[in-house]
Short mmCIF file of C-alpha atoms in Angstrom, two decimals:
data_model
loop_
_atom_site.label_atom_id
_atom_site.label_comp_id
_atom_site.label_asym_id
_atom_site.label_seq_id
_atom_site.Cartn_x
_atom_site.Cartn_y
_atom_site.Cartn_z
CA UNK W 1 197.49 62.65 101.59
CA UNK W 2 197.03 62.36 97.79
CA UNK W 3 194.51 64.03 96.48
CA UNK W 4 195.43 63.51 92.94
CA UNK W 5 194.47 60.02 92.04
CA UNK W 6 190.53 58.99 91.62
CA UNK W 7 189.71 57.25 94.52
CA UNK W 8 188.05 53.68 93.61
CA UNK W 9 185.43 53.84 96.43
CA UNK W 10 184.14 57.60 95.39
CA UNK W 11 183.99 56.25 91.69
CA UNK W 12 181.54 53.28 92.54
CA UNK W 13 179.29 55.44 94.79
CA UNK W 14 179.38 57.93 91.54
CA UNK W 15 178.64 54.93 89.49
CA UNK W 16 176.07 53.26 91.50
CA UNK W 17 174.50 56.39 92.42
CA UNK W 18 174.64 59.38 90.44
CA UNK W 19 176.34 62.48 91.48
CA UNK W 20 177.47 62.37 95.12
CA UNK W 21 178.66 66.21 97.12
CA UNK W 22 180.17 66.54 100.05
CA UNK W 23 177.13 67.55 101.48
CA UNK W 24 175.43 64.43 100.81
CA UNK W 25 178.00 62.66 101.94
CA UNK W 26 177.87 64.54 105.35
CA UNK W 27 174.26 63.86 105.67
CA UNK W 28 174.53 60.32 105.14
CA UNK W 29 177.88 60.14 108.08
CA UNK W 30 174.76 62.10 110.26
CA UNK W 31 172.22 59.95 109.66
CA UNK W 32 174.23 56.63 109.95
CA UNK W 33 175.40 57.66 113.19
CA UNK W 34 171.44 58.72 114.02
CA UNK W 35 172.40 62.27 115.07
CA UNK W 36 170.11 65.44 114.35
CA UNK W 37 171.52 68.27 112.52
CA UNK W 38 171.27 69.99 115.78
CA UNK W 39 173.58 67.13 117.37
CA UNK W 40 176.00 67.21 114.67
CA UNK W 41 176.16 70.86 114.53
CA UNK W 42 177.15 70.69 117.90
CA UNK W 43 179.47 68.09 117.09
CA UNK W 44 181.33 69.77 114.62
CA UNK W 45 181.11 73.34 116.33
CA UNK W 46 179.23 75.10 113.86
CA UNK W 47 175.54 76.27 113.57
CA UNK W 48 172.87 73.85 112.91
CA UNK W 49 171.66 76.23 109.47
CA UNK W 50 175.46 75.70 108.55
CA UNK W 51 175.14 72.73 108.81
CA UNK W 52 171.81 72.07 106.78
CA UNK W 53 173.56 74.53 104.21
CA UNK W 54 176.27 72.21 103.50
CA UNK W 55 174.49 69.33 103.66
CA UNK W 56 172.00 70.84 100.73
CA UNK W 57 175.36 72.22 98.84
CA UNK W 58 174.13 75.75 99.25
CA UNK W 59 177.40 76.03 101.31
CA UNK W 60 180.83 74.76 99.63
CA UNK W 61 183.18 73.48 101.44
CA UNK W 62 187.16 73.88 101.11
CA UNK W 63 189.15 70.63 101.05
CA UNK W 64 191.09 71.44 104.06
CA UNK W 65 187.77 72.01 106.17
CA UNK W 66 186.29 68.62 104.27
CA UNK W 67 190.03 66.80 105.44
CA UNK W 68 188.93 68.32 109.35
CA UNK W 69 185.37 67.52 109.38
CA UNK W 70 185.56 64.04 107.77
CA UNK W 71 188.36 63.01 110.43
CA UNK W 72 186.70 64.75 113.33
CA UNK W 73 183.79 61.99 112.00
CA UNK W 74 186.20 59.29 111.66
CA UNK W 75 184.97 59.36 107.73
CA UNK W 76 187.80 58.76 104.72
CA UNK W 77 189.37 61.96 104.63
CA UNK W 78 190.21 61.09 101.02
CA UNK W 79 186.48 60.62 99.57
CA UNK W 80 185.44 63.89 101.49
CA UNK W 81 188.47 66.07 100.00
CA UNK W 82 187.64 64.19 96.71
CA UNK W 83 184.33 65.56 96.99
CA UNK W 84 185.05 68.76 98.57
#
């Protein structure tokens, strides 16, 4: 996986919506797939205030754990390292 080169569909979300973190980019996997944070805590195998800590970027993620979570979501592992 290349991590290196800007990623064309991260740099329109950035441009068509301001600033975009990981955690925001979790949130919006969640709610798209109409779980709860308890649900996708669950999901994931973490705690639900984990959970709402990432989500709110009070919680950073590594890249490698961004790479695991967005493909245990089936979400582009590039955009979430990107934002990771």
């Amino acid at each position: 996986m290349n991590t290196k080169k800007p990623n064309k569909l991260s740099h329109i979300l950035k441009k068509n919506l301001g600033p975009i973190s990981f955690g925001s980019f979790l949130r919006g996997a969640r709610a798209s797939k109409d779980l709860s944070q308890v649900e996708m805590a669950r999901f994931l195998g973490i705690t639900k205030s984990t959970l709402c800590d990432i989500e709110k970027s009070r919680q950073t993620v590594s890249p490698s754990l961004a790479a695991k979570i967005a493909k245990k979501c089936k979400l582009s592992e590039v955009v979430a390292v990107e934002l990771a």
